[in-house]
Short mmCIF file of C-alpha atoms and ligand atoms in Angstrom, two decimals:
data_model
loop_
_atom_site.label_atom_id
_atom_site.label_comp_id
_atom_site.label_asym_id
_atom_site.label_seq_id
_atom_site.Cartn_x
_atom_site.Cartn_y
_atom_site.Cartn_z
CA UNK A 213 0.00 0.00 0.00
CA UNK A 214 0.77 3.66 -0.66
CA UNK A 215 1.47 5.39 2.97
CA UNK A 216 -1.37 7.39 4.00
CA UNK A 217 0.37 10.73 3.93
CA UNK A 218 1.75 10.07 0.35
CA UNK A 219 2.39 12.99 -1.68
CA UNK A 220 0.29 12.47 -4.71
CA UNK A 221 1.80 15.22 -7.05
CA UNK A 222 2.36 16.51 -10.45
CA UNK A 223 5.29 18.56 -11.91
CA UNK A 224 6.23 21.37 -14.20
CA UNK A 225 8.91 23.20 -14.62
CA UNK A 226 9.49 26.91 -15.00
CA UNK A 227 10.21 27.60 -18.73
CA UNK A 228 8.62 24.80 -20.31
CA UNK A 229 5.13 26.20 -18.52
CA UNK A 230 5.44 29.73 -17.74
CA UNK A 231 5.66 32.36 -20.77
CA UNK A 232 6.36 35.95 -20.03
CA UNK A 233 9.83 35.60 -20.68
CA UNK A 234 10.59 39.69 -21.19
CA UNK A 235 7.91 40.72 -18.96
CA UNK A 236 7.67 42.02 -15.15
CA UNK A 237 11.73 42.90 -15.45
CA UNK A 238 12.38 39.14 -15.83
CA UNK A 239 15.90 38.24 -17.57
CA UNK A 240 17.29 36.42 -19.91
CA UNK A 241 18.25 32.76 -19.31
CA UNK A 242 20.55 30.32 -21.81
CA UNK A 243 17.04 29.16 -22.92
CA UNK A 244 15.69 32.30 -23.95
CA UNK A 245 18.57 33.13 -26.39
CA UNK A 246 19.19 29.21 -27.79
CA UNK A 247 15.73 29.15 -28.83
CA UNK A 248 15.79 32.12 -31.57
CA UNK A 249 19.16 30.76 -33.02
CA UNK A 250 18.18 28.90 -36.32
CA UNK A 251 17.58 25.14 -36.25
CA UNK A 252 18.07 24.31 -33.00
CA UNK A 253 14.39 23.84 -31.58
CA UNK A 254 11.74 21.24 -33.55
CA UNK A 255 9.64 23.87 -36.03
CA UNK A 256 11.67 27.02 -34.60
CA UNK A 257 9.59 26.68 -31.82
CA UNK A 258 10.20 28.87 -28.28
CA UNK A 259 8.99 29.26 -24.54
CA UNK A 260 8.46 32.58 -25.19
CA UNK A 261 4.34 32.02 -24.55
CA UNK A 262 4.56 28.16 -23.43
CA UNK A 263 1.20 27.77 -21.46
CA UNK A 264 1.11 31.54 -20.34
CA UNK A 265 1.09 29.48 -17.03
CA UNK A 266 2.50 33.45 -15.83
CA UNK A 267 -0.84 34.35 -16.48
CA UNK A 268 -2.87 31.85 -15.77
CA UNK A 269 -1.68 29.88 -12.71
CA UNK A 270 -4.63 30.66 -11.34
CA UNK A 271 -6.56 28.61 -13.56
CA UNK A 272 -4.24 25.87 -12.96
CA UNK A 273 -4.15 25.82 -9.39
CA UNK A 274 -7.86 25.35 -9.60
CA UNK A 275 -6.87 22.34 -11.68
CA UNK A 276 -4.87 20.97 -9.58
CA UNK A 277 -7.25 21.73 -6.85
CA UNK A 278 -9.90 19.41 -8.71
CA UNK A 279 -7.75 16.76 -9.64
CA UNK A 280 -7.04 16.61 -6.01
CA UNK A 281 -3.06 16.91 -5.95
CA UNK A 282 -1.68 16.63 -2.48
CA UNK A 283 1.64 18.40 -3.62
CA UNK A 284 3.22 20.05 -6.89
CA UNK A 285 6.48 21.09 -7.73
CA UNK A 286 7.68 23.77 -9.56
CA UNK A 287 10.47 25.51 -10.30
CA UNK A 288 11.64 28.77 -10.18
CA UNK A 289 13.29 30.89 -12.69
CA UNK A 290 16.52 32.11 -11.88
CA UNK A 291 16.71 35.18 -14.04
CA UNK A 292 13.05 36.09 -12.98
CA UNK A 293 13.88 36.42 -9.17
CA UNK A 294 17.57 37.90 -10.44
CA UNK A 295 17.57 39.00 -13.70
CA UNK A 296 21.46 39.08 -14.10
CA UNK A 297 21.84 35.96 -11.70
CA UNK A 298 23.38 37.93 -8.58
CA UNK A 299 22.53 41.17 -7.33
CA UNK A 300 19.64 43.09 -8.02
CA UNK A 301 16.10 41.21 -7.02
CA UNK A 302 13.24 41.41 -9.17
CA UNK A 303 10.39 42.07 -7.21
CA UNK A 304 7.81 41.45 -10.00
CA UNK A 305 9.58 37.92 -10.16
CA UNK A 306 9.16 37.05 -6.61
CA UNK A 307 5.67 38.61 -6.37
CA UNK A 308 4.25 35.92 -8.72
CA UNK A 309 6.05 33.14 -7.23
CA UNK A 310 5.05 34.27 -3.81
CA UNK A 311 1.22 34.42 -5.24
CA UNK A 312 1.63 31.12 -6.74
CA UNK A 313 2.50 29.71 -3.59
CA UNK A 314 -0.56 31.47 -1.99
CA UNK A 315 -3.10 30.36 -4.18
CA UNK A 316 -1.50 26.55 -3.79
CA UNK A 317 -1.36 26.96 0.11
CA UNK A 318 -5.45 27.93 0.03
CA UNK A 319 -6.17 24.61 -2.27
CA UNK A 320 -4.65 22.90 0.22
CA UNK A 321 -1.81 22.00 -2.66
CA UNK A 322 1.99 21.58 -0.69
CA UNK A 323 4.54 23.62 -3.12
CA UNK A 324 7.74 21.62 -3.53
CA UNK A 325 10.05 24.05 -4.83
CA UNK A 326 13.01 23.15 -7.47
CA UNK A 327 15.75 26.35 -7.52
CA UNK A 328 17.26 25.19 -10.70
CA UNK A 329 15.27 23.53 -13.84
CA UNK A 330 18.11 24.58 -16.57
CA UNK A 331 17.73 28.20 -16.41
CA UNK A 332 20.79 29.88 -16.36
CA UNK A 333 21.21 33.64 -16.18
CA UNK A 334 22.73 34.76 -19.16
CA UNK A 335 24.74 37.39 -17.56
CA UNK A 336 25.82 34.54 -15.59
CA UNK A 337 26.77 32.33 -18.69
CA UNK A 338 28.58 35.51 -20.22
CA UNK A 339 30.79 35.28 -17.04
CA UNK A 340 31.89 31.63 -17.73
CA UNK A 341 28.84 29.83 -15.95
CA UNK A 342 29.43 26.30 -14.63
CA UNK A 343 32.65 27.24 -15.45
CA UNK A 344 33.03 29.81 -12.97
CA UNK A 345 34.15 28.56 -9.12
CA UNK A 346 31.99 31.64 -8.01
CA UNK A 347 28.85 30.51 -9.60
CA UNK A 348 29.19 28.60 -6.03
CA UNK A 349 28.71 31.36 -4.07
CA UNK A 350 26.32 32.77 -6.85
CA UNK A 351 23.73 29.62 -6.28
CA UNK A 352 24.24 29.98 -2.85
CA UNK A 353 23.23 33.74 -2.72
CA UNK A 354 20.33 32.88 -4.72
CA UNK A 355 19.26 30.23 -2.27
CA UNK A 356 19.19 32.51 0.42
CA UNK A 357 16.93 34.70 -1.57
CA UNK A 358 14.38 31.83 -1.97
CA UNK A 359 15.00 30.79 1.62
CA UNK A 360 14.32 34.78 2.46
CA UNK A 361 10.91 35.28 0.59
CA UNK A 362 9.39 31.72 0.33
CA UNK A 363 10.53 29.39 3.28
CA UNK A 364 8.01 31.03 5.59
CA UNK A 365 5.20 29.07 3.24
CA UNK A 366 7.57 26.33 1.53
CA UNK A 367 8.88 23.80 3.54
CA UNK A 368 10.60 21.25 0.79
CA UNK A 369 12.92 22.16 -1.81
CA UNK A 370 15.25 20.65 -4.38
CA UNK A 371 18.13 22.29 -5.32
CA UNK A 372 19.15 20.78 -9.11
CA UNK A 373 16.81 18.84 -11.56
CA UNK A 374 18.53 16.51 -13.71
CA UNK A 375 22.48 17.87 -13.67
CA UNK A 376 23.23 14.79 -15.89
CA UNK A 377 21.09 16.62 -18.75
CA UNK A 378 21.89 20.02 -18.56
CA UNK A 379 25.88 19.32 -18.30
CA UNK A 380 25.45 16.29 -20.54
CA UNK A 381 23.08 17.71 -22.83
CA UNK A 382 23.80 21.07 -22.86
CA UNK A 383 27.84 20.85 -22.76
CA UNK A 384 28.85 17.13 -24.10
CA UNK A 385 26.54 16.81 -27.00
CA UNK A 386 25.03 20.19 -27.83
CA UNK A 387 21.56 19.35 -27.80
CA UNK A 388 20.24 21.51 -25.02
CA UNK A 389 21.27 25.30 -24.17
CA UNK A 390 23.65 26.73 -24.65
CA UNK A 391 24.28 24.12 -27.40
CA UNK A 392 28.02 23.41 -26.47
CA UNK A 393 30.40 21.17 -27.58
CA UNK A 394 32.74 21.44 -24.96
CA UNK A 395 35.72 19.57 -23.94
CA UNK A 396 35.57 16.42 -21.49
CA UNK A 397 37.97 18.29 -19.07
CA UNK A 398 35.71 21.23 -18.50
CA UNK A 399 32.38 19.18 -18.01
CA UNK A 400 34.14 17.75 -15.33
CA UNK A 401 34.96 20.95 -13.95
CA UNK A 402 31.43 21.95 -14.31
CA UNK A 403 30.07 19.19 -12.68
CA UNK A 404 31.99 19.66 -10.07
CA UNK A 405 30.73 23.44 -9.80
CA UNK A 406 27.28 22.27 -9.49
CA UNK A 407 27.83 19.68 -6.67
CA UNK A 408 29.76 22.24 -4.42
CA UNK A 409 26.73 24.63 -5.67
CA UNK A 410 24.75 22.49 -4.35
CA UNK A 411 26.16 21.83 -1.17
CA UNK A 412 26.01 25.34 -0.74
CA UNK A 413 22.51 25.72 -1.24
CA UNK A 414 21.61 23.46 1.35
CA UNK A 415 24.50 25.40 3.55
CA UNK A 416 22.20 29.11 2.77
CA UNK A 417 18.48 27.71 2.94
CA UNK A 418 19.21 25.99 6.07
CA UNK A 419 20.72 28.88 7.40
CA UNK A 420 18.33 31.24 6.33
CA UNK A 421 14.94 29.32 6.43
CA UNK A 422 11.85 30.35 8.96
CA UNK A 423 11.55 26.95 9.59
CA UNK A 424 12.63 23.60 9.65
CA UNK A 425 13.06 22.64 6.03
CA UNK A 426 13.90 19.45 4.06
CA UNK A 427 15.79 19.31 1.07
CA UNK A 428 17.00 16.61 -1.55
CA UNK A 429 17.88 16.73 -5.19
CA UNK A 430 16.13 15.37 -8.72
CA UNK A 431 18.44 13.30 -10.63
CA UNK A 432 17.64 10.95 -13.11
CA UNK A 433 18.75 7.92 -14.82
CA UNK A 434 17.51 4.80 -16.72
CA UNK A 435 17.58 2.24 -14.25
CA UNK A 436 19.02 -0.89 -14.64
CA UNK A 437 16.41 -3.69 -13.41
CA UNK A 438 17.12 -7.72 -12.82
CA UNK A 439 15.65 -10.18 -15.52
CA UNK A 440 14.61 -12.29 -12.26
CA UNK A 441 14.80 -12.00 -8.52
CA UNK A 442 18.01 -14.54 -8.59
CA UNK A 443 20.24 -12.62 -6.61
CA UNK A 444 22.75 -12.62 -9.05
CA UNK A 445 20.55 -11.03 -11.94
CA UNK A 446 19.62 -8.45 -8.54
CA UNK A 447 23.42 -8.18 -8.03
CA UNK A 448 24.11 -7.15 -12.09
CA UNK A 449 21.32 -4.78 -12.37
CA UNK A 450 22.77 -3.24 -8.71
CA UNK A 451 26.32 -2.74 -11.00
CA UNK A 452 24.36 -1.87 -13.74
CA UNK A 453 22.63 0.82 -12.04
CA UNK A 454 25.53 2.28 -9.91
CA UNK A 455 28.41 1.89 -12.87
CA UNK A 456 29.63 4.78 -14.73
CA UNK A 457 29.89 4.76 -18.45
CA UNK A 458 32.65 5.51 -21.06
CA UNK A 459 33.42 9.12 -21.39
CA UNK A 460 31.91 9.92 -24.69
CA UNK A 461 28.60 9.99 -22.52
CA UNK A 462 29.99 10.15 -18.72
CA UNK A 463 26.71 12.15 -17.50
CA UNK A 464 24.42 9.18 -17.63
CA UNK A 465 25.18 7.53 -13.99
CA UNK A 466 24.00 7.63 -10.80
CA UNK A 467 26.75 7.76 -8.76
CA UNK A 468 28.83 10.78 -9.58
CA UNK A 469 26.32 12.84 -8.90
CA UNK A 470 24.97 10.84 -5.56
CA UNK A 471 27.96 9.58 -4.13
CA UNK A 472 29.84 12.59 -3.19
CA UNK A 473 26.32 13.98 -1.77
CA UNK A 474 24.94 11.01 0.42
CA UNK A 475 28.24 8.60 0.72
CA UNK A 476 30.74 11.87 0.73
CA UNK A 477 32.92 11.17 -2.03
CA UNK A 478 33.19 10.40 -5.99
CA UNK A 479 32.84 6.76 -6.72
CA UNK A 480 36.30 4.74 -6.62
CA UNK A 481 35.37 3.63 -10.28
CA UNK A 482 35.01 6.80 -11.65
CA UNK A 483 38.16 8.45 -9.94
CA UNK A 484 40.21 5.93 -12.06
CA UNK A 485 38.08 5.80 -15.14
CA UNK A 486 38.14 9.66 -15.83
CA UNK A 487 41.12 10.44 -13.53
CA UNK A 488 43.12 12.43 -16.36
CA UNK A 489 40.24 14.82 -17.20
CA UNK A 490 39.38 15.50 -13.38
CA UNK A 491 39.23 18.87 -11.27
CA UNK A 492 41.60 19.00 -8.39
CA UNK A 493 39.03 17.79 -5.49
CA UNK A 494 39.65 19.31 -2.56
CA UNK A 495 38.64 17.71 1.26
CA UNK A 496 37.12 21.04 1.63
CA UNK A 497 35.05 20.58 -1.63
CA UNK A 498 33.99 17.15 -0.22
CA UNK A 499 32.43 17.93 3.11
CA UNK A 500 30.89 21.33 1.43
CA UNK A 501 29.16 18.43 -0.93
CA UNK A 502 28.00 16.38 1.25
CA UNK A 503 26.09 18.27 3.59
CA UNK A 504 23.15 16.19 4.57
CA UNK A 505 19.91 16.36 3.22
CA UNK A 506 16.34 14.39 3.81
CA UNK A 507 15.50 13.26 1.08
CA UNK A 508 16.45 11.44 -2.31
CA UNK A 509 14.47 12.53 -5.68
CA UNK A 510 14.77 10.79 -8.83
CA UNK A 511 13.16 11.56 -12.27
CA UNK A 512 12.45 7.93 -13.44
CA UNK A 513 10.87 7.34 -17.43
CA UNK A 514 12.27 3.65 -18.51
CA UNK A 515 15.32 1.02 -17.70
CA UNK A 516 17.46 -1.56 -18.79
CA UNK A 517 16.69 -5.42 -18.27
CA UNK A 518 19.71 -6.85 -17.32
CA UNK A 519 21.03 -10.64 -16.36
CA UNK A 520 24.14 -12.00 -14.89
CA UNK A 521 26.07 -13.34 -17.53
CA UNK A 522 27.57 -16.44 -17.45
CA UNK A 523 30.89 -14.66 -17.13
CA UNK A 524 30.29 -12.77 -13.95
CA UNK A 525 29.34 -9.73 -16.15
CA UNK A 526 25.98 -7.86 -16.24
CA UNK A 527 24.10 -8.48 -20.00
CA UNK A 528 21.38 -6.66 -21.38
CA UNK A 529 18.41 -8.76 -22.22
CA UNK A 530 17.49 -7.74 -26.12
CA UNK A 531 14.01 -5.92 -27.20
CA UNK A 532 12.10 -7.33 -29.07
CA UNK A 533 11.31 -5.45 -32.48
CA UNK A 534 7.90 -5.00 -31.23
CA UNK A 535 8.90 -4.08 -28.13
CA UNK A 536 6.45 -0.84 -25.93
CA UNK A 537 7.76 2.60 -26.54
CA UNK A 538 6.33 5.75 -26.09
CA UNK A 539 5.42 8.35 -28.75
CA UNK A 540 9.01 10.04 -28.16
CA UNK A 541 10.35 5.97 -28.44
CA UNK A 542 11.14 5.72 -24.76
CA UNK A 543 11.29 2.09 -24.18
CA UNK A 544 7.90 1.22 -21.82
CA UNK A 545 9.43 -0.98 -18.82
CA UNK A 546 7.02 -0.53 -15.62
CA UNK A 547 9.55 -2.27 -13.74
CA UNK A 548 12.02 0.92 -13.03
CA UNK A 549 9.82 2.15 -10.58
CA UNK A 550 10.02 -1.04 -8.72
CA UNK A 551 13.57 -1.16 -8.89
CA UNK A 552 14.87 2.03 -8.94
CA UNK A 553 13.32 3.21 -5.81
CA UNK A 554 14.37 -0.59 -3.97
CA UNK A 555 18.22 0.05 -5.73
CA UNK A 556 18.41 3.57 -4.74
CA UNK A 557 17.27 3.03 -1.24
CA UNK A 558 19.47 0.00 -0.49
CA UNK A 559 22.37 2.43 -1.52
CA UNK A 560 21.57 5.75 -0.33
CA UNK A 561 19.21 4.91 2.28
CA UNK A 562 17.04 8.38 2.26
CA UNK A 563 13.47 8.42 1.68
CA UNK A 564 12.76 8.54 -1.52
CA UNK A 565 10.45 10.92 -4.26
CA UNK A 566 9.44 9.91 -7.56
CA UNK A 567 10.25 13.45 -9.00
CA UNK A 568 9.06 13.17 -12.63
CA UNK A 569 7.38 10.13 -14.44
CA UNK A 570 5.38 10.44 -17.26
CA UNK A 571 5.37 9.74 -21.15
CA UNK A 572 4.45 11.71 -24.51
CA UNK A 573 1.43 10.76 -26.40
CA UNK A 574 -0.10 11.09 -29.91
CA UNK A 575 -2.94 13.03 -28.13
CA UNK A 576 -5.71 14.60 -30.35
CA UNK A 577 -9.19 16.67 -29.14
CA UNK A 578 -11.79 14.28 -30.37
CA UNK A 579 -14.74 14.73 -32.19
CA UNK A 580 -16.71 14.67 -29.01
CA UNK A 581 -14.18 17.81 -27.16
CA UNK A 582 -12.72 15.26 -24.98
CA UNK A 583 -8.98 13.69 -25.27
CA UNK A 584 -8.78 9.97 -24.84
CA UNK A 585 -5.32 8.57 -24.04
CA UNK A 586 -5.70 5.31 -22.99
CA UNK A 587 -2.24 4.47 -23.83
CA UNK A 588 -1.38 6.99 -20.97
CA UNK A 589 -3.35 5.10 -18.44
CA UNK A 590 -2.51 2.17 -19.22
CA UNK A 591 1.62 3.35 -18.24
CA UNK A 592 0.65 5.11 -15.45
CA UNK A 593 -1.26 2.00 -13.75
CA UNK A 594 1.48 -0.61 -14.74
CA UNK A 595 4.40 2.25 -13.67
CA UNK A 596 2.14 2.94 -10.60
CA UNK A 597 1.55 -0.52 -9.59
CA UNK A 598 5.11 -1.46 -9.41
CA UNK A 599 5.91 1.51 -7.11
CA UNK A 600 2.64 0.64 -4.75
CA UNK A 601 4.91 -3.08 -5.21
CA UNK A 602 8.34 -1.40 -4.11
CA UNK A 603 6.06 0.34 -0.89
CA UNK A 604 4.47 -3.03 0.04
CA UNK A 605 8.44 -4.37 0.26
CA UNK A 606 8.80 -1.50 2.52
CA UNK A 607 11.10 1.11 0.94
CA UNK A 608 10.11 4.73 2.16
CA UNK A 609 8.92 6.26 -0.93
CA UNK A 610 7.38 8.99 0.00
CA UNK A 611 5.90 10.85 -3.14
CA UNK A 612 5.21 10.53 -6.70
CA UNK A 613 5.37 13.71 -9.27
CA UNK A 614 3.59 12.86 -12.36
CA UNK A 615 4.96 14.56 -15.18
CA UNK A 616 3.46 16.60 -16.54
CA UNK A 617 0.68 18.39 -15.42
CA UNK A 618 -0.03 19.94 -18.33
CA UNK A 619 1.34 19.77 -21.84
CA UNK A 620 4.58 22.19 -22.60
CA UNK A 621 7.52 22.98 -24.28
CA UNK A 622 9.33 19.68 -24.34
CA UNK A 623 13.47 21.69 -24.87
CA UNK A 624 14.66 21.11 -28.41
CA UNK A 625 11.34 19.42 -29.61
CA UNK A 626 9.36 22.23 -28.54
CA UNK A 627 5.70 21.39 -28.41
CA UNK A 628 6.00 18.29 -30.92
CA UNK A 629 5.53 16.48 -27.39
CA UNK A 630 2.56 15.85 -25.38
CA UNK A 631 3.29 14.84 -22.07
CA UNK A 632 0.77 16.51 -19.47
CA UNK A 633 -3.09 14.96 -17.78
CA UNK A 634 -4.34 18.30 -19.07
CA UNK A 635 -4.34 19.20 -22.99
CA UNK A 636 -2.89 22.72 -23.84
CA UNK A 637 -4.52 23.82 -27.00
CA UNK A 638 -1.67 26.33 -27.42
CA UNK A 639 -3.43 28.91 -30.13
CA UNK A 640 -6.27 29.32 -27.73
CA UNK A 641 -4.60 28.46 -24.59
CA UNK A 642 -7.62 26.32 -23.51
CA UNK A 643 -7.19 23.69 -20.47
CA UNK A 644 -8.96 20.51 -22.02
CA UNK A 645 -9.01 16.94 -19.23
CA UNK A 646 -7.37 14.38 -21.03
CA UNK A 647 -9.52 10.94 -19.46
CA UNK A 648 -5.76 10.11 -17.78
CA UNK A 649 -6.78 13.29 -15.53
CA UNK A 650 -9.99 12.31 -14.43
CA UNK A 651 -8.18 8.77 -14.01
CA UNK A 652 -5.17 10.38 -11.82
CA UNK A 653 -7.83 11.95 -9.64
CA UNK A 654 -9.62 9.12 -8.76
CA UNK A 655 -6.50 7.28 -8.37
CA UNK A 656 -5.39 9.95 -5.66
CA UNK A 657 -8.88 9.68 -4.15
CA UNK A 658 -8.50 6.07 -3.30
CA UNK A 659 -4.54 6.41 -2.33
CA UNK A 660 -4.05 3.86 -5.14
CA UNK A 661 -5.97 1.19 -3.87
CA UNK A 662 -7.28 -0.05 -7.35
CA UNK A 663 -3.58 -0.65 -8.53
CA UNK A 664 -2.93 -3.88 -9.62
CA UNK A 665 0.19 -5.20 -8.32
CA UNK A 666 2.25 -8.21 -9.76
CA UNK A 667 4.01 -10.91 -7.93
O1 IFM B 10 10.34 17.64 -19.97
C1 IFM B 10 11.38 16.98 -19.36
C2 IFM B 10 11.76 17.64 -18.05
O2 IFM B 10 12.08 18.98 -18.22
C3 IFM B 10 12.96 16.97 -17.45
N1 IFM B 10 12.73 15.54 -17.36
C4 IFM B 10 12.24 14.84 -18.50
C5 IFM B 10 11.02 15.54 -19.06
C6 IFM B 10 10.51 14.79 -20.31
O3 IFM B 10 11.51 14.74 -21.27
#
């Protein structure tokens, strides 16, 4: 069974939702200038308008408040709050986060707050960035602001979402802002940056907080699950899951980002496998890292079925050609959210938050105004049931963040991807259920008791 106090949420993020993006003295983030350069984005598309969520969140609180959401999390721009990244506050910026927060507070909605989605300050980026040991103390200051103006009403925050995308997207291969090829050597550097970042974080919103707060992080990864519950299939999905890959695509691991944070220090493996392109790491860097936090987020879509082979080496089980993907070809494997949260737990042992799960759908307004996406359900419940599976086994998951809310801009293929319970007609800007919201909502109602669960 679900716990009785679980946090039945959705999740959104800040420029994928918002709009506004030169309104209200907001600035400019990597995202708002990557966008307008040619080719980059699916059909030139940009966040510029998004779901005018800025706007509207009125509206959508009241959505949430019907679909009965225990908690949501959002994030907040950087360059709204500070629109050259350090310095001068933005009123405007924090007024409509503040009145966000309000208006989720009064539908009895709990605001999880996430500081950093991938919006860097451009005046930030123009002074190096990641690259820049005093975007430290930069994060940190910015912390303090949130900690200032919102910890009297928010009590749970995150500090990064997904570091292995924006360094390994947006540095490694180029995909994401700012669209840079860089150099191994320096994505190690940056990484780095963003762990002592945010160590700091925690260091400023625990100092400056009204209250007692708890914080964590959103990673993500694909997880690595057992073919079987032989402990040695177990044992190679464990490897699997907490190995760390060539360079060529070093960002896609677990434990580089979570080790120095929750075991306080960078994984043996890693240290030798990517020793020549490494930082100097400094004892002082390491404690700054790993100052504790409460709880463990992970953003989990799919995984890897994997065996022991008979060599004492983990093997990927092959797809089948036929094999269930989503619209955006992410492999369907309900299983992740059985494992991951078990895997995770065993290693890190912090409660743990489903932070984003979801999948993009064909979906299409029918003839009768209503979107059916049966497809959707169908994940959810088989995603869903092996989490309710993990909880019966007795790991402390404490919270599930659908993703998404509503449909956005989905990065470089802009709104070519349908991923929320609500339909965004984006011309009119109309709110349309999708059936998987009425679904959700009962789902919430009954704390999941209709789940089927396997095994
Ligand atoms: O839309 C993204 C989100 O911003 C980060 N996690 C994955 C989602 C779907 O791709």
């Amino acid at each position: 069974m679900f716990p009785e106090n679980f946090a039945w949420g959705a999740a959104t993020s800040a420029y994928q939702i918002e709009g506004a993006v030169a309104e209200d003295g907001k600035g400019m983030h990597i995202w708002d200038v990557y966008t307008k350069e040619l080719g980059r984005i699916f059909e030139g598309h940009t966040g510029d308008v998004a779901c005018d969520h800025y706007h509207r969140y009125e509206e959508d609180v009241a959505i949430m408040k019907e679909m009965g959401l225990k908690a949501y999390r959002f994030s907040v721009d950087w360059s709204r709050v500070m629109p050259e990244g350090r310095g001068k506050v933005n009123e405007k910026g924090v007024e409509f986060y503040s009145h966000l927060i309000d208006s989720l507070l009064e539908a009895g909605i709990e605001p999880y707050l996430t500081l950093y989605h991938w919006e860097l300050p451009y005046e930030l980026y123009k002074k190096g960035g990641w690259m820049n040991e005093e975007i430290v103390e930069w994060f940190g200051d910015y912390a303090a602001l949130i900690a200032d103006r919102f910890s009297d009403r928010v009590t749970r925050f995150f500090t990064f979402n997904e570091p292995q995308c924006f360094i390994g997207l947006g540095f490694l291969t180029g995909e994401h802002a700012p669209g840079l090829k860089s150099p191994v050597r320096d994505t190690f550097v940056m990484a780095h940056h963003v762990l002592k970042a945010h160590g700091r974080a925690v260091q400023r919103l625990r100092e400056r907080a009204k209250q007692p707060v708890e914080i964590g992080i959103a990673p993500t990864i694909s997880v690595s699950y057992p073919a079987s519950d032989q402990p040695e299939d177990v044992e190679a999905a464990r490897r699997e899951l907490f190995g760390l890959p060539d360079l060529e695509n070093w960002t896609w691991n677990v434990s580089w980002w979570s080790d120095p944070i929750l075991l306080g220090g960078y994984p043996e493996e890693g240290l030798e496998k990517y020793g020549p392109y490494l930082p100097k790491i400094t004892e002082e860097d390491r404690k700054l890292i790993a100052q504790p936090i409460d709880f463990y987020g992970q953003n989990i879509y799919n995984g890897r079925c994997v065996y022991m082979g008979e060599e004492g080496k983990p093997c990927e089980v092959k797809r089948n050609e036929d094999f269930l993907r989503t619209a955006m070809d992410w492999p369907i494997t309900p299983e992740c959210l059985y494992w991951g949260p078990r895997l995770l737990q065993e290693r890190y042992k912090k409660p743990i938050y489903i932070t984003e799960n979801g999948l993009s759908c064909r979906d299409i307004v029918s003839a009768d105004g209503r979107v059916h996406d049966p497809g959707r359900i169908e994940f959810l419940s088989r995603y869903l049931g092996e989490l309710k599976r993990a909880c019966a086994d007795g790991v402390d998951v404490r919270g599930y963040f659908q993703w998404s809310l509503l449909d956005n801009f989905e990065w470089c293929r802009g709104y070519g991807e349908r991923f929320g319970l609500i339909y965004v007609d984006y011309q009119s800007q109309k709110r349309i259920w999708k059936d998987s919201g009425y679904w959700y909502r009962k789902l919430i109602a009954e704390n999941g008791r209709s789940l089927l669960v396997q095994n």
